[in-house]
Amino acid sequence: MKSVAKRTLKYRFIAALVCTFATSAYAETSYFCGADNPKQAAQIETLIPTLYDIVSGRPGEAKDWHLLKQLFSPKAMITPVFHNGKDVIAQPGSVEQFIALNQRLFKDKGFFEREVSQKVFKFGHMANVLSVYESRRSPELAPYARGVNSFQLLNDGRRWCVLSVTWDSESEQHPFTEQILHLSD
């Protein structure tokens, strides 16, 4: 009888462990935006400025890459568009690849990006945000570049996260128009 009780106890213990692992695995993956729930992701109005704040800083200044990763969905895509004369080069990549690119490009340079205007289209649990930006080497200097970030966001019922972002910089081939400069009007 003792061996039956021992086996029953052993099976209950194993069943409890399996349920615990299954529950914690489900809890980590049940939200599309990931297990983390940073306060900056509660609203679009806090998410977008936080993204700009994270990528901005003086040379050698530490950036909160951990928070940046939390603000993107685990499978997010980041696509910068580069211009090489008449050629247009789009380089889709992961958040990790974006961080590596940022660290390489701005290791010895200041980079400050700020939003000038934005337009939000929101429906249900999704949102598209067009965000006009200016880039500077220092907050005190004039902008050396302008462009538009196109953010695709999702609210998984708990918080917002970035599904993808694509940006393009102003150039002679496509200069800013008054409509672009004043998206929020």
Coordinates of C-alpha atoms in Angstrom, one line a residue:
M1 CA 0.0 0.0 0.0
K2 CA 2.9 2.3 0.8
S3 CA 4.3 1.9 -2.7
V4 CA 0.9 2.9 -4.3
A5 CA 0.7 6.0 -2.1
K6 CA 4.4 6.8 -2.9
R7 CA 3.7 6.4 -6.6
T8 CA 0.5 8.5 -6.4
L9 CA 2.4 11.2 -4.6
K10 CA 5.2 11.0 -7.2
Y11 CA 2.7 11.4 -10.0
R12 CA 1.0 14.3 -8.3
F13 CA 4.4 16.0 -7.9
I14 CA 5.3 15.4 -11.6
A15 CA 1.8 16.6 -12.6
A16 CA 2.2 19.8 -10.5
L17 CA 5.6 20.5 -12.0
V18 CA 4.3 20.0 -15.6
C19 CA 1.4 22.3 -14.8
T20 CA 3.7 24.9 -13.3
F21 CA 6.0 24.9 -16.3
A22 CA 3.1 24.9 -18.8
T23 CA 1.4 27.8 -16.9
S24 CA 4.6 29.8 -16.8
A25 CA 5.4 29.1 -20.4
Y26 CA 1.8 30.1 -21.4
A27 CA 2.1 33.3 -19.2
E28 CA 5.3 34.3 -21.0
T29 CA 3.9 33.7 -24.5
S30 CA 0.2 34.5 -24.1
Y31 CA 0.7 38.1 -24.9
F32 CA 1.7 39.0 -28.4
C33 CA 3.8 41.9 -27.2
G34 CA 5.9 39.7 -24.9
A35 CA 6.0 38.9 -21.2
D36 CA 7.2 42.3 -20.2
N37 CA 4.8 45.2 -19.6
P38 CA 6.8 48.5 -19.3
K39 CA 4.8 51.5 -18.3
Q40 CA 6.0 53.4 -21.4
A41 CA 3.9 51.0 -23.5
A42 CA 0.6 51.7 -21.9
Q43 CA -0.3 54.5 -24.4
I44 CA 0.9 55.5 -27.9
E45 CA 1.5 59.0 -26.4
T46 CA 4.2 57.6 -24.1
L47 CA 5.5 54.8 -26.4
I48 CA 6.7 56.9 -29.4
P49 CA 8.5 59.6 -27.3
T50 CA 10.3 56.9 -25.3
L51 CA 11.6 55.4 -28.6
Y52 CA 13.1 58.7 -29.6
D53 CA 14.6 59.2 -26.1
I54 CA 16.2 55.8 -26.1
V55 CA 18.0 56.3 -29.4
S56 CA 19.2 59.8 -28.6
G57 CA 22.3 60.6 -26.6
R58 CA 25.8 62.0 -26.5
P59 CA 28.9 60.0 -27.6
G60 CA 29.6 57.1 -25.2
E61 CA 26.3 57.7 -23.3
A62 CA 24.6 54.5 -22.2
K63 CA 21.3 53.8 -23.9
D64 CA 18.5 51.7 -22.5
W65 CA 18.6 48.9 -25.1
H66 CA 16.7 46.5 -22.8
L67 CA 13.7 48.9 -22.6
L68 CA 13.9 49.3 -26.4
K69 CA 13.6 45.5 -26.8
Q70 CA 10.6 45.5 -24.5
L71 CA 8.8 48.1 -26.5
F72 CA 8.9 45.9 -29.7
S73 CA 7.1 42.7 -30.3
P74 CA 9.5 39.7 -30.1
K75 CA 9.4 39.3 -33.9
A76 CA 9.4 43.0 -34.9
M77 CA 11.0 44.2 -38.1
I78 CA 13.0 47.4 -38.4
T79 CA 13.6 48.7 -41.9
P80 CA 15.8 51.7 -42.6
V81 CA 15.8 53.1 -46.1
F82 CA 19.2 54.4 -47.4
H83 CA 19.9 56.4 -50.5
N84 CA 22.9 55.9 -52.7
G85 CA 22.5 58.3 -55.5
K86 CA 19.5 57.1 -57.4
D87 CA 19.5 53.7 -55.7
V88 CA 17.2 53.0 -52.8
I89 CA 18.4 50.4 -50.4
A90 CA 16.0 48.9 -47.8
Q91 CA 17.6 46.8 -45.1
P92 CA 14.9 45.0 -43.0
G93 CA 16.3 43.6 -39.8
S94 CA 15.6 42.6 -36.2
V95 CA 15.7 44.8 -33.1
E96 CA 19.1 43.3 -32.3
Q97 CA 20.4 44.3 -35.7
F98 CA 19.1 47.8 -35.3
I99 CA 20.8 48.1 -31.9
A100 CA 24.1 46.9 -33.5
L101 CA 23.7 49.4 -36.3
N102 CA 23.0 52.2 -33.9
Q103 CA 26.0 51.4 -31.8
R104 CA 28.3 51.2 -34.8
L105 CA 27.0 54.5 -36.4
F106 CA 26.9 56.6 -33.3
K107 CA 29.7 55.1 -31.2
D108 CA 31.8 58.4 -31.5
K109 CA 29.0 60.8 -32.4
G110 CA 26.1 62.4 -30.7
F111 CA 22.7 61.6 -32.1
F112 CA 19.5 63.3 -31.0
E113 CA 16.2 62.6 -32.7
R114 CA 13.0 64.4 -31.9
E115 CA 9.5 64.2 -33.2
V116 CA 8.2 67.3 -35.1
S117 CA 4.7 66.2 -35.8
Q118 CA 2.7 63.0 -36.0
K119 CA -0.5 61.5 -37.4
V120 CA -2.1 58.5 -35.7
F121 CA -4.6 56.2 -37.3
K122 CA -6.0 53.8 -34.7
F123 CA -8.6 51.1 -35.2
G124 CA -9.4 48.4 -32.7
H125 CA -6.1 46.9 -31.4
M126 CA -3.9 48.3 -34.2
A127 CA -2.4 51.7 -34.9
N128 CA -0.3 53.3 -37.6
V129 CA 1.8 56.3 -36.6
L130 CA 3.5 58.6 -39.1
S131 CA 6.1 60.5 -37.2
V132 CA 8.1 63.4 -38.7
Y133 CA 11.5 63.7 -37.1
E134 CA 14.6 65.8 -37.1
S135 CA 18.1 64.5 -36.3
R136 CA 20.9 66.5 -34.6
R137 CA 24.4 65.8 -33.4
S138 CA 23.6 67.8 -30.2
P139 CA 20.3 69.2 -28.9
E140 CA 21.8 72.7 -29.3
L141 CA 22.7 72.3 -33.0
A142 CA 20.5 72.7 -36.1
P143 CA 19.1 69.5 -37.6
Y144 CA 21.3 67.8 -40.2
A145 CA 18.5 65.4 -41.4
R146 CA 14.8 65.1 -41.4
G147 CA 12.5 62.2 -42.3
V148 CA 9.4 60.2 -41.5
N149 CA 9.1 57.1 -39.3
S150 CA 6.2 54.8 -40.1
F151 CA 5.3 52.8 -37.0
Q152 CA 2.9 49.9 -37.0
L153 CA 1.7 49.2 -33.5
L154 CA -0.5 46.5 -31.9
N155 CA -2.2 46.4 -28.5
D156 CA -2.4 42.9 -27.2
G157 CA -5.0 43.7 -24.7
R158 CA -2.5 44.8 -22.1
R159 CA -0.1 47.2 -23.8
W160 CA 1.1 48.6 -27.1
C161 CA 4.2 47.3 -28.9
V162 CA 5.9 48.1 -32.2
L163 CA 5.3 45.4 -34.9
S164 CA 7.5 47.2 -37.4
V165 CA 9.0 50.6 -38.2
T166 CA 10.3 51.9 -41.5
W167 CA 11.8 55.2 -42.1
D168 CA 13.0 57.3 -44.9
S169 CA 15.0 60.5 -44.9
E170 CA 14.3 63.7 -46.8
S171 CA 16.3 64.0 -50.0
E172 CA 16.5 66.1 -53.2
Q173 CA 14.4 63.3 -54.8
H174 CA 11.7 63.6 -52.2
P175 CA 11.8 66.9 -50.2
F176 CA 9.4 67.6 -47.4
T177 CA 6.1 69.2 -48.4
E178 CA 3.9 71.4 -46.2
Q179 CA 1.6 68.4 -45.8
I180 CA 4.4 66.3 -44.4
L181 CA 5.7 69.0 -42.1
H182 CA 2.3 69.5 -40.6
L183 CA 0.9 66.0 -40.2
S184 CA -0.9 66.8 -37.0
D185 CA -2.9 69.7 -38.4

